[in-house]
Amino acid sequence: MQIALLEPFMTGSHSAWARQYVAHSRHHVEIFGLDGKYWKWRMHGGAVSLARQFLKQRSNPDLLLATDMLDLTTFLSLTRAVTSSVPCALYCHENQLSYPWSPDDSDPALQRDAHYCFINYTSALSADRVYFNSDYHRRDFLSELPTFLKTFPDCRELDTVPMIAEKSRTLPLGLDLKKLDSLKPDTDLRRTTGAVPLILWNHRWEYDKNPEEFFQALFVLQERGVAFQLAVLGESYRKQPTIFSEAQSRLASHIVHWGYVHSYADYVSWLWHADILPVTSIHDFFGISVVEALYCGCTPLLPERLAYPEHVSPQEFAEVYYQNCDHLAEKLAVLCRDFLSRSASLFRSKVARYDWGEMAERYDEEFERLVSER
């Protein structure tokens, strides 16, 4: 098949997903994309720019594959001479209905934020099929829709929610996990006699990853004299939660790395060396950084929410789930003492299914089925 992949925000995980599907699919996938910056403008105006790019290319695809950053209704209206009979799939990496807004963002206070949600809603309504990167994400979006529609004065169209639900599916992210194997260091520091456990943070330095709870648990460990080392990775921005500067000062004697790692190989090396991954996020529709760390042998400590139970079953691994911050500190202290007794590959097999070696076939079959049904 000929697939036109429409991505107005080609950066980070969005770009990796698009390019890796191109590389692994048996179909011919052509990307129509824009630079990954100015995300609000991309949601408003990206459809106009991509429509012009698409028409100039004279593409004749069997399927349109758009992401949640695209105003699909505008794109379809501008290309209707070409795309009126072409089936369309919408892939949702995230959604604006339940994405937590930054406390520094002025749009919610100025009541300018609802339209981003409306773009997601009408795009889902326009698509022939809507895919979500986790089952949690699918259920979350559908549960938020009625509340969102009820904020409008009339003609709320609540009967469109079951229409969207009927055509919604869960299609997990494909990840290039095999590449992590190729970058595995020769020396396994986890098995070193007398080693101190290495605790890892490998998320963005932002409020939605809940760094306060993460570092509070480490402060408790420090007060109790529990031995540990700490590597804080992840991308930071001009504005970041103040807890990072506090933690850098208070935990200085434990820190072996602090800050963004520009080399991907060095980043992966830290994943392979780390022992424990405490996760405190209040928002994760999938959790790429978590899955990557688990694949590389980290033992997680997870809240029983968001998408994490889809990666690691709470029924099978109840010991890695915690209930609150105090519970996290307690479990983390125990794990720091006993980390050498755990298999470094225990959770690898649970997330290996997300590798493109398996997921590309699933994507291809899903899209073939959609085209044949149209």
PDB file of N, CA and C in Angstrom, residues 226-325:
ATOM      1  N   VAL A 226      20.453   4.830  53.929  1.00  0.00           N
ATOM      2  CA  VAL A 226      20.433   3.782  52.909  1.00  0.00           C
ATOM      3  C   VAL A 226      21.430   4.146  51.811  1.00  0.00           C
ATOM      4  N   ALA A 227      22.270   3.215  51.439  1.00  0.00           N
ATOM      5  CA  ALA A 227      23.277   3.454  50.411  1.00  0.00           C
ATOM      6  C   ALA A 227      22.646   3.399  49.024  1.00  0.00           C
ATOM      7  N   PHE A 228      22.919   4.415  48.206  1.00  0.00           N
ATOM      8  CA  PHE A 228      22.467   4.414  46.820  1.00  0.00           C
ATOM      9  C   PHE A 228      23.234   5.457  46.031  1.00  0.00           C
ATOM     10  N   GLN A 229      23.255   5.265  44.733  1.00  0.00           N
ATOM     11  CA  GLN A 229      23.764   6.263  43.810  1.00  0.00           C
ATOM     12  C   GLN A 229      22.601   6.768  42.957  1.00  0.00           C
ATOM     13  N   LEU A 230      22.795   7.921  42.332  1.00  0.00           N
ATOM     14  CA  LEU A 230      21.699   8.531  41.591  1.00  0.00           C
ATOM     15  C   LEU A 230      22.191   9.088  40.260  1.00  0.00           C
ATOM     16  N   ALA A 231      21.494   8.713  39.199  1.00  0.00           N
ATOM     17  CA  ALA A 231      21.738   9.292  37.871  1.00  0.00           C
ATOM     18  C   ALA A 231      20.456   9.982  37.415  1.00  0.00           C
ATOM     19  N   VAL A 232      20.529  11.284  37.205  1.00  0.00           N
ATOM     20  CA  VAL A 232      19.373  12.066  36.752  1.00  0.00           C
ATOM     21  C   VAL A 232      19.620  12.479  35.308  1.00  0.00           C
ATOM     22  N   LEU A 233      18.895  11.848  34.401  1.00  0.00           N
ATOM     23  CA  LEU A 233      18.997  12.138  32.979  1.00  0.00           C
ATOM     24  C   LEU A 233      17.767  12.947  32.561  1.00  0.00           C
ATOM     25  N   GLY A 234      17.467  12.959  31.279  1.00  0.00           N
ATOM     26  CA  GLY A 234      16.256  13.618  30.799  1.00  0.00           C
ATOM     27  C   GLY A 234      16.491  15.057  30.401  1.00  0.00           C
ATOM     28  N   GLU A 235      15.604  15.546  29.550  1.00  0.00           N
ATOM     29  CA  GLU A 235      15.741  16.888  29.005  1.00  0.00           C
ATOM     30  C   GLU A 235      15.190  17.930  29.965  1.00  0.00           C
ATOM     31  N   SER A 236      15.948  19.001  30.167  1.00  0.00           N
ATOM     32  CA  SER A 236      15.502  20.098  31.013  1.00  0.00           C
ATOM     33  C   SER A 236      15.244  21.319  30.146  1.00  0.00           C
ATOM     34  N   TYR A 237      14.500  22.274  30.691  1.00  0.00           N
ATOM     35  CA  TYR A 237      14.103  23.457  29.942  1.00  0.00           C
ATOM     36  C   TYR A 237      14.458  24.706  30.742  1.00  0.00           C
ATOM     37  N   ARG A 238      14.228  25.855  30.111  1.00  0.00           N
ATOM     38  CA  ARG A 238      14.578  27.119  30.774  1.00  0.00           C
ATOM     39  C   ARG A 238      13.873  27.238  32.116  1.00  0.00           C
ATOM     40  N   LYS A 239      12.581  26.875  32.134  1.00  0.00           N
ATOM     41  CA  LYS A 239      11.841  26.814  33.389  1.00  0.00           C
ATOM     42  C   LYS A 239      11.693  25.359  33.792  1.00  0.00           C
ATOM     43  N   GLN A 240      12.041  25.064  35.027  1.00  0.00           N
ATOM     44  CA  GLN A 240      11.938  23.692  35.523  1.00  0.00           C
ATOM     45  C   GLN A 240      11.529  23.727  36.983  1.00  0.00           C
ATOM     46  N   PRO A 241      10.915  22.663  37.485  1.00  0.00           N
ATOM     47  CA  PRO A 241      10.521  22.633  38.895  1.00  0.00           C
ATOM     48  C   PRO A 241      11.711  22.896  39.814  1.00  0.00           C
ATOM     49  N   THR A 242      11.498  23.693  40.830  1.00  0.00           N
ATOM     50  CA  THR A 242      12.592  24.095  41.734  1.00  0.00           C
ATOM     51  C   THR A 242      13.176  22.929  42.511  1.00  0.00           C
ATOM     52  N   ILE A 243      12.437  21.811  42.593  1.00  0.00           N
ATOM     53  CA  ILE A 243      12.914  20.656  43.350  1.00  0.00           C
ATOM     54  C   ILE A 243      14.225  20.114  42.773  1.00  0.00           C
ATOM     55  N   PHE A 244      14.482  20.349  41.488  1.00  0.00           N
ATOM     56  CA  PHE A 244      15.711  19.823  40.893  1.00  0.00           C
ATOM     57  C   PHE A 244      16.944  20.499  41.484  1.00  0.00           C
ATOM     58  N   SER A 245      16.918  21.807  41.653  1.00  0.00           N
ATOM     59  CA  SER A 245      18.076  22.486  42.237  1.00  0.00           C
ATOM     60  C   SER A 245      18.243  22.103  43.702  1.00  0.00           C
ATOM     61  N   GLU A 246      17.126  21.933  44.412  1.00  0.00           N
ATOM     62  CA  GLU A 246      17.200  21.501  45.817  1.00  0.00           C
ATOM     63  C   GLU A 246      17.797  20.108  45.920  1.00  0.00           C
ATOM     64  N   ALA A 247      17.330  19.208  45.057  1.00  0.00           N
ATOM     65  CA  ALA A 247      17.807  17.821  45.104  1.00  0.00           C
ATOM     66  C   ALA A 247      19.280  17.731  44.718  1.00  0.00           C
ATOM     67  N   GLN A 248      19.702  18.528  43.750  1.00  0.00           N
ATOM     68  CA  GLN A 248      21.104  18.495  43.349  1.00  0.00           C
ATOM     69  C   GLN A 248      22.016  18.877  44.498  1.00  0.00           C
ATOM     70  N   SER A 249      21.550  19.798  45.332  1.00  0.00           N
ATOM     71  CA  SER A 249      22.345  20.221  46.486  1.00  0.00           C
ATOM     72  C   SER A 249      22.287  19.184  47.610  1.00  0.00           C
ATOM     73  N   ARG A 250      21.074  18.744  47.965  1.00  0.00           N
ATOM     74  CA  ARG A 250      20.903  17.846  49.106  1.00  0.00           C
ATOM     75  C   ARG A 250      21.443  16.436  48.855  1.00  0.00           C
ATOM     76  N   LEU A 251      21.402  15.994  47.591  1.00  0.00           N
ATOM     77  CA  LEU A 251      21.820  14.617  47.276  1.00  0.00           C
ATOM     78  C   LEU A 251      23.182  14.567  46.596  1.00  0.00           C
ATOM     79  N   ALA A 252      23.966  15.628  46.726  1.00  0.00           N
ATOM     80  CA  ALA A 252      25.234  15.743  46.000  1.00  0.00           C
ATOM     81  C   ALA A 252      26.151  14.540  46.210  1.00  0.00           C
ATOM     82  N   SER A 253      26.178  13.999  47.411  1.00  0.00           N
ATOM     83  CA  SER A 253      27.093  12.886  47.702  1.00  0.00           C
ATOM     84  C   SER A 253      26.661  11.581  47.037  1.00  0.00           C
ATOM     85  N   HIS A 254      25.428  11.529  46.549  1.00  0.00           N
ATOM     86  CA  HIS A 254      24.923  10.314  45.902  1.00  0.00           C
ATOM     87  C   HIS A 254      24.953  10.399  44.381  1.00  0.00           C
ATOM     88  N   ILE A 255      25.112  11.593  43.842  1.00  0.00           N
ATOM     89  CA  ILE A 255      24.933  11.815  42.404  1.00  0.00           C
ATOM     90  C   ILE A 255      26.176  11.390  41.619  1.00  0.00           C
ATOM     91  N   VAL A 256      25.958  10.530  40.614  1.00  0.00           N
ATOM     92  CA  VAL A 256      27.034  10.116  39.708  1.00  0.00           C
ATOM     93  C   VAL A 256      26.837  10.734  38.317  1.00  0.00           C
ATOM     94  N   HIS A 257      25.643  11.215  38.042  1.00  0.00           N
ATOM     95  CA  HIS A 257      25.406  11.977  36.813  1.00  0.00           C
ATOM     96  C   HIS A 257      24.199  12.877  37.024  1.00  0.00           C
ATOM     97  N   TRP A 258      24.294  14.091  36.456  1.00  0.00           N
ATOM     98  CA  TRP A 258      23.199  15.052  36.583  1.00  0.00           C
ATOM     99  C   TRP A 258      23.072  15.849  35.281  1.00  0.00           C
ATOM    100  N   GLY A 259      21.977  15.656  34.571  1.00  0.00           N
ATOM    101  CA  GLY A 259      21.737  16.462  33.385  1.00  0.00           C
ATOM    102  C   GLY A 259      21.511  15.658  32.120  1.00  0.00           C
ATOM    103  N   TYR A 260      21.096  16.366  31.102  1.00  0.00           N
ATOM    104  CA  TYR A 260      20.761  15.760  29.818  1.00  0.00           C
ATOM    105  C   TYR A 260      21.997  15.135  29.176  1.00  0.00           C
ATOM    106  N   VAL A 261      21.827  13.952  28.611  1.00  0.00           N
ATOM    107  CA  VAL A 261      22.912  13.259  27.912  1.00  0.00           C
ATOM    108  C   VAL A 261      22.703  13.444  26.414  1.00  0.00           C
ATOM    109  N   HIS A 262      23.605  14.136  25.763  1.00  0.00           N
ATOM    110  CA  HIS A 262      23.425  14.456  24.342  1.00  0.00           C
ATOM    111  C   HIS A 262      23.679  13.254  23.441  1.00  0.00           C
ATOM    112  N   SER A 263      24.551  12.363  23.859  1.00  0.00           N
ATOM    113  CA  SER A 263      24.846  11.169  23.063  1.00  0.00           C
ATOM    114  C   SER A 263      23.824  10.079  23.383  1.00  0.00           C
ATOM    115  N   TYR A 264      23.166   9.576  22.343  1.00  0.00           N
ATOM    116  CA  TYR A 264      22.186   8.498  22.549  1.00  0.00           C
ATOM    117  C   TYR A 264      22.867   7.251  23.108  1.00  0.00           C
ATOM    118  N   ALA A 265      24.068   6.959  22.643  1.00  0.00           N
ATOM    119  CA  ALA A 265      24.802   5.789  23.135  1.00  0.00           C
ATOM    120  C   ALA A 265      25.092   5.922  24.627  1.00  0.00           C
ATOM    121  N   ASP A 266      25.459   7.119  25.066  1.00  0.00           N
ATOM    122  CA  ASP A 266      25.723   7.340  26.494  1.00  0.00           C
ATOM    123  C   ASP A 266      24.430   7.199  27.302  1.00  0.00           C
ATOM    124  N   TYR A 267      23.329   7.721  26.749  1.00  0.00           N
ATOM    125  CA  TYR A 267      22.031   7.580  27.420  1.00  0.00           C
ATOM    126  C   TYR A 267      21.690   6.106  27.619  1.00  0.00           C
ATOM    127  N   VAL A 268      21.841   5.321  26.577  1.00  0.00           N
ATOM    128  CA  VAL A 268      21.516   3.890  26.663  1.00  0.00           C
ATOM    129  C   VAL A 268      22.448   3.194  27.653  1.00  0.00           C
ATOM    130  N   SER A 269      23.701   3.603  27.687  1.00  0.00           N
ATOM    131  CA  SER A 269      24.653   3.020  28.636  1.00  0.00           C
ATOM    132  C   SER A 269      24.166   3.198  30.075  1.00  0.00           C
ATOM    133  N   TRP A 270      23.621   4.378  30.389  1.00  0.00           N
ATOM    134  CA  TRP A 270      23.081   4.607  31.730  1.00  0.00           C
ATOM    135  C   TRP A 270      21.876   3.697  32.012  1.00  0.00           C
ATOM    136  N   LEU A 271      21.065   3.454  30.993  1.00  0.00           N
ATOM    137  CA  LEU A 271      19.925   2.540  31.183  1.00  0.00           C
ATOM    138  C   LEU A 271      20.408   1.143  31.563  1.00  0.00           C
ATOM    139  N   TRP A 272      21.455   0.693  30.889  1.00  0.00           N
ATOM    140  CA  TRP A 272      21.982  -0.647  31.174  1.00  0.00           C
ATOM    141  C   TRP A 272      22.665  -0.719  32.537  1.00  0.00           C
ATOM    142  N   HIS A 273      23.245   0.372  32.989  1.00  0.00           N
ATOM    143  CA  HIS A 273      23.959   0.365  34.274  1.00  0.00           C
ATOM    144  C   HIS A 273      23.018   0.550  35.465  1.00  0.00           C
ATOM    145  N   ALA A 274      21.891   1.193  35.262  1.00  0.00           N
ATOM    146  CA  ALA A 274      20.998   1.501  36.389  1.00  0.00           C
ATOM    147  C   ALA A 274      20.318   0.242  36.920  1.00  0.00           C
ATOM    148  N   ASP A 275      19.962   0.299  38.206  1.00  0.00           N
ATOM    149  CA  ASP A 275      19.338  -0.850  38.873  1.00  0.00           C
ATOM    150  C   ASP A 275      17.850  -0.651  39.148  1.00  0.00           C
ATOM    151  N   ILE A 276      17.485   0.547  39.585  1.00  0.00           N
ATOM    152  CA  ILE A 276      16.126   0.767  40.089  1.00  0.00           C
ATOM    153  C   ILE A 276      15.527   1.995  39.414  1.00  0.00           C
ATOM    154  N   LEU A 277      14.277   1.885  39.003  1.00  0.00           N
ATOM    155  CA  LEU A 277      13.568   2.982  38.342  1.00  0.00           C
ATOM    156  C   LEU A 277      12.289   3.304  39.116  1.00  0.00           C
ATOM    157  N   PRO A 278      12.353   4.246  40.068  1.00  0.00           N
ATOM    158  CA  PRO A 278      11.118   4.678  40.723  1.00  0.00           C
ATOM    159  C   PRO A 278      10.366   5.646  39.793  1.00  0.00           C
ATOM    160  N   VAL A 279       9.111   5.371  39.539  1.00  0.00           N
ATOM    161  CA  VAL A 279       8.312   6.194  38.628  1.00  0.00           C
ATOM    162  C   VAL A 279       7.210   6.878  39.427  1.00  0.00           C
ATOM    163  N   THR A 280       7.117   8.188  39.298  1.00  0.00           N
ATOM    164  CA  THR A 280       6.142   8.953  40.088  1.00  0.00           C
ATOM    165  C   THR A 280       5.215   9.798  39.225  1.00  0.00           C
ATOM    166  N   SER A 281       5.268   9.633  37.916  1.00  0.00           N
ATOM    167  CA  SER A 281       4.546  10.507  36.979  1.00  0.00           C
ATOM    168  C   SER A 281       3.051  10.584  37.273  1.00  0.00           C
ATOM    169  N   ILE A 282       2.498  11.775  37.077  1.00  0.00           N
ATOM    170  CA  ILE A 282       1.046  11.937  37.154  1.00  0.00           C
ATOM    171  C   ILE A 282       0.441  11.886  35.751  1.00  0.00           C
ATOM    172  N   HIS A 283       1.328  11.833  34.749  1.00  0.00           N
ATOM    173  CA  HIS A 283       0.863  11.771  33.368  1.00  0.00           C
ATOM    174  C   HIS A 283       1.807  10.915  32.540  1.00  0.00           C
ATOM    175  N   ASP A 284       1.279   9.911  31.881  1.00  0.00           N
ATOM    176  CA  ASP A 284       2.001   9.082  30.921  1.00  0.00           C
ATOM    177  C   ASP A 284       0.959   8.308  30.133  1.00  0.00           C
ATOM    178  N   PHE A 285       0.791   8.636  28.867  1.00  0.00           N
ATOM    179  CA  PHE A 285      -0.161   7.880  28.058  1.00  0.00           C
ATOM    180  C   PHE A 285       0.424   6.540  27.639  1.00  0.00           C
ATOM    181  N   PHE A 286       1.757   6.453  27.577  1.00  0.00           N
ATOM    182  CA  PHE A 286       2.428   5.179  27.273  1.00  0.00           C
ATOM    183  C   PHE A 286       3.630   4.973  28.189  1.00  0.00           C
ATOM    184  N   GLY A 287       4.592   5.883  28.162  1.00  0.00           N
ATOM    185  CA  GLY A 287       5.760   5.780  29.038  1.00  0.00           C
ATOM    186  C   GLY A 287       6.957   5.159  28.342  1.00  0.00           C
ATOM    187  N   ILE A 288       7.459   5.817  27.284  1.00  0.00           N
ATOM    188  CA  ILE A 288       8.586   5.278  26.528  1.00  0.00           C
ATOM    189  C   ILE A 288       9.819   5.117  27.412  1.00  0.00           C
ATOM    190  N   SER A 289      10.132   6.129  28.209  1.00  0.00           N
ATOM    191  CA  SER A 289      11.339   6.071  29.032  1.00  0.00           C
ATOM    192  C   SER A 289      11.275   4.923  30.038  1.00  0.00           C
ATOM    193  N   VAL A 290      10.078   4.621  30.516  1.00  0.00           N
ATOM    194  CA  VAL A 290       9.899   3.507  31.445  1.00  0.00           C
ATOM    195  C   VAL A 290      10.140   2.190  30.734  1.00  0.00           C
ATOM    196  N   VAL A 291       9.527   2.024  29.577  1.00  0.00           N
ATOM    197  CA  VAL A 291       9.669   0.777  28.811  1.00  0.00           C
ATOM    198  C   VAL A 291      11.125   0.537  28.430  1.00  0.00           C
ATOM    199  N   GLU A 292      11.822   1.581  28.006  1.00  0.00           N
ATOM    200  CA  GLU A 292      13.230   1.429  27.632  1.00  0.00           C
ATOM    201  C   GLU A 292      14.071   0.971  28.817  1.00  0.00           C
ATOM    202  N   ALA A 293      13.834   1.561  29.973  1.00  0.00           N
ATOM    203  CA  ALA A 293      14.602   1.184  31.165  1.00  0.00           C
ATOM    204  C   ALA A 293      14.308  -0.253  31.582  1.00  0.00           C
ATOM    205  N   LEU A 294      13.044  -0.668  31.492  1.00  0.00           N
ATOM    206  CA  LEU A 294      12.693  -2.046  31.836  1.00  0.00           C
ATOM    207  C   LEU A 294      13.364  -3.022  30.882  1.00  0.00           C
ATOM    208  N   TYR A 295      13.405  -2.679  29.615  1.00  0.00           N
ATOM    209  CA  TYR A 295      14.038  -3.543  28.624  1.00  0.00           C
ATOM    210  C   TYR A 295      15.521  -3.722  28.930  1.00  0.00           C
ATOM    211  N   CYS A 296      16.144  -2.685  29.483  1.00  0.00           N
ATOM    212  CA  CYS A 296      17.572  -2.728  29.791  1.00  0.00           C
ATOM    213  C   CYS A 296      17.863  -3.305  31.178  1.00  0.00           C
ATOM    214  N   GLY A 297      16.846  -3.796  31.857  1.00  0.00           N
ATOM    215  CA  GLY A 297      17.091  -4.530  33.098  1.00  0.00           C
ATOM    216  C   GLY A 297      16.821  -3.802  34.386  1.00  0.00           C
ATOM    217  N   CYS A 298      16.273  -2.582  34.349  1.00  0.00           N
ATOM    218  CA  CYS A 298      15.943  -1.883  35.590  1.00  0.00           C
ATOM    219  C   CYS A 298      14.745  -2.548  36.275  1.00  0.00           C
ATOM    220  N   THR A 299      14.768  -2.562  37.568  1.00  0.00           N
ATOM    221  CA  THR A 299      13.609  -2.989  38.350  1.00  0.00           C
ATOM    222  C   THR A 299      12.772  -1.751  38.649  1.00  0.00           C
ATOM    223  N   PRO A 300      11.495  -1.750  38.277  1.00  0.00           N
ATOM    224  CA  PRO A 300      10.683  -0.549  38.472  1.00  0.00           C
ATOM    225  C   PRO A 300       9.983  -0.528  39.823  1.00  0.00           C
ATOM    226  N   LEU A 301       9.622   0.659  40.262  1.00  0.00           N
ATOM    227  CA  LEU A 301       8.638   0.855  41.325  1.00  0.00           C
ATOM    228  C   LEU A 301       7.589   1.776  40.727  1.00  0.00           C
ATOM    229  N   LEU A 302       6.357   1.301  40.621  1.00  0.00           N
ATOM    230  CA  LEU A 302       5.346   1.958  39.805  1.00  0.00           C
ATOM    231  C   LEU A 302       4.079   2.282  40.583  1.00  0.00           C
ATOM    232  N   PRO A 303       3.440   3.398  40.269  1.00  0.00           N
ATOM    233  CA  PRO A 303       2.096   3.645  40.803  1.00  0.00           C
ATOM    234  C   PRO A 303       1.106   2.820  39.974  1.00  0.00           C
ATOM    235  N   GLU A 304       0.091   2.306  40.611  1.00  0.00           N
ATOM    236  CA  GLU A 304      -0.864   1.453  39.878  1.00  0.00           C
ATOM    237  C   GLU A 304      -1.890   2.340  39.173  1.00  0.00           C
ATOM    238  N   ARG A 305      -1.418   3.046  38.169  1.00  0.00           N
ATOM    239  CA  ARG A 305      -2.267   3.946  37.397  1.00  0.00           C
ATOM    240  C   ARG A 305      -1.635   4.156  36.032  1.00  0.00           C
ATOM    241  N   LEU A 306      -2.288   4.968  35.213  1.00  0.00           N
ATOM    242  CA  LEU A 306      -1.814   5.303  33.881  1.00  0.00           C
ATOM    243  C   LEU A 306      -1.631   4.021  33.054  1.00  0.00           C
ATOM    244  N   ALA A 307      -0.615   3.961  32.222  1.00  0.00           N
ATOM    245  CA  ALA A 307      -0.450   2.818  31.316  1.00  0.00           C
ATOM    246  C   ALA A 307       0.427   1.716  31.897  1.00  0.00           C
ATOM    247  N   TYR A 308       1.013   1.921  33.076  1.00  0.00           N
ATOM    248  CA  TYR A 308       2.010   0.987  33.587  1.00  0.00           C
ATOM    249  C   TYR A 308       1.494  -0.444  33.789  1.00  0.00           C
ATOM    250  N   PRO A 309       0.257  -0.645  34.274  1.00  0.00           N
ATOM    251  CA  PRO A 309      -0.221  -2.025  34.423  1.00  0.00           C
ATOM    252  C   PRO A 309      -0.318  -2.796  33.109  1.00  0.00           C
ATOM    253  N   GLU A 310      -0.325  -2.084  31.978  1.00  0.00           N
ATOM    254  CA  GLU A 310      -0.325  -2.766  30.682  1.00  0.00           C
ATOM    255  C   GLU A 310       1.062  -3.300  30.341  1.00  0.00           C
ATOM    256  N   HIS A 311       2.103  -2.696  30.923  1.00  0.00           N
ATOM    257  CA  HIS A 311       3.464  -3.149  30.678  1.00  0.00           C
ATOM    258  C   HIS A 311       3.864  -4.254  31.656  1.00  0.00           C
ATOM    259  N   VAL A 312       3.524  -4.070  32.918  1.00  0.00           N
ATOM    260  CA  VAL A 312       3.889  -5.021  33.972  1.00  0.00           C
ATOM    261  C   VAL A 312       2.631  -5.325  34.779  1.00  0.00           C
ATOM    262  N   SER A 313       2.185  -6.545  34.759  1.00  0.00           N
ATOM    263  CA  SER A 313       0.930  -6.918  35.395  1.00  0.00           C
ATOM    264  C   SER A 313       0.995  -6.776  36.921  1.00  0.00           C
ATOM    265  N   PRO A 314       0.073  -6.010  37.530  1.00  0.00           N
ATOM    266  CA  PRO A 314       0.036  -5.908  38.998  1.00  0.00           C
ATOM    267  C   PRO A 314      -0.273  -7.245  39.659  1.00  0.00           C
ATOM    268  N   GLN A 315      -0.991  -8.112  38.981  1.00  0.00           N
ATOM    269  CA  GLN A 315      -1.300  -9.436  39.527  1.00  0.00           C
ATOM    270  C   GLN A 315      -0.049 -10.306  39.586  1.00  0.00           C
ATOM    271  N   GLU A 316       0.797 -10.193  38.573  1.00  0.00           N
ATOM    272  CA  GLU A 316       2.010 -11.005  38.512  1.00  0.00           C
ATOM    273  C   GLU A 316       3.156 -10.393  39.305  1.00  0.00           C
ATOM    274  N   PHE A 317       3.196  -9.055  39.377  1.00  0.00           N
ATOM    275  CA  PHE A 317       4.315  -8.369  40.029  1.00  0.00           C
ATOM    276  C   PHE A 317       3.804  -7.326  41.018  1.00  0.00           C
ATOM    277  N   ALA A 318       3.019  -7.760  41.975  1.00  0.00           N
ATOM    278  CA  ALA A 318       2.443  -6.831  42.957  1.00  0.00           C
ATOM    279  C   ALA A 318       3.522  -6.105  43.743  1.00  0.00           C
ATOM    280  N   GLU A 319       4.695  -6.724  43.875  1.00  0.00           N
ATOM    281  CA  GLU A 319       5.752  -6.140  44.704  1.00  0.00           C
ATOM    282  C   GLU A 319       6.349  -4.869  44.104  1.00  0.00           C
ATOM    283  N   VAL A 320       6.137  -4.609  42.814  1.00  0.00           N
ATOM    284  CA  VAL A 320       6.731  -3.411  42.213  1.00  0.00           C
ATOM    285  C   VAL A 320       5.755  -2.245  42.176  1.00  0.00           C
ATOM    286  N   TYR A 321       4.583  -2.415  42.741  1.00  0.00           N
ATOM    287  CA  TYR A 321       3.603  -1.328  42.766  1.00  0.00           C
ATOM    288  C   TYR A 321       3.494  -0.747  44.174  1.00  0.00           C
ATOM    289  N   TYR A 322       3.354   0.574  44.258  1.00  0.00           N
ATOM    290  CA  TYR A 322       3.225   1.260  45.536  1.00  0.00           C
ATOM    291  C   TYR A 322       1.960   2.103  45.542  1.00  0.00           C
ATOM    292  N   GLN A 323       1.512   2.502  46.740  1.00  0.00           N
ATOM    293  CA  GLN A 323       0.232   3.192  46.902  1.00  0.00           C
ATOM    294  C   GLN A 323       0.364   4.706  47.095  1.00  0.00           C
ATOM    295  N   ASN A 324       1.435   5.132  47.763  1.00  0.00           N
ATOM    296  CA  ASN A 324       1.609   6.560  48.039  1.00  0.00           C
ATOM    297  C   ASN A 324       3.098   6.833  48.256  1.00  0.00           C
ATOM    298  N   CYS A 325       3.415   8.071  48.574  1.00  0.00           N
ATOM    299  CA  CYS A 325       4.823   8.459  48.701  1.00  0.00           C
ATOM    300  C   CYS A 325       5.533   7.715  49.826  1.00  0.00           C
TER     301      CYS A 325
END
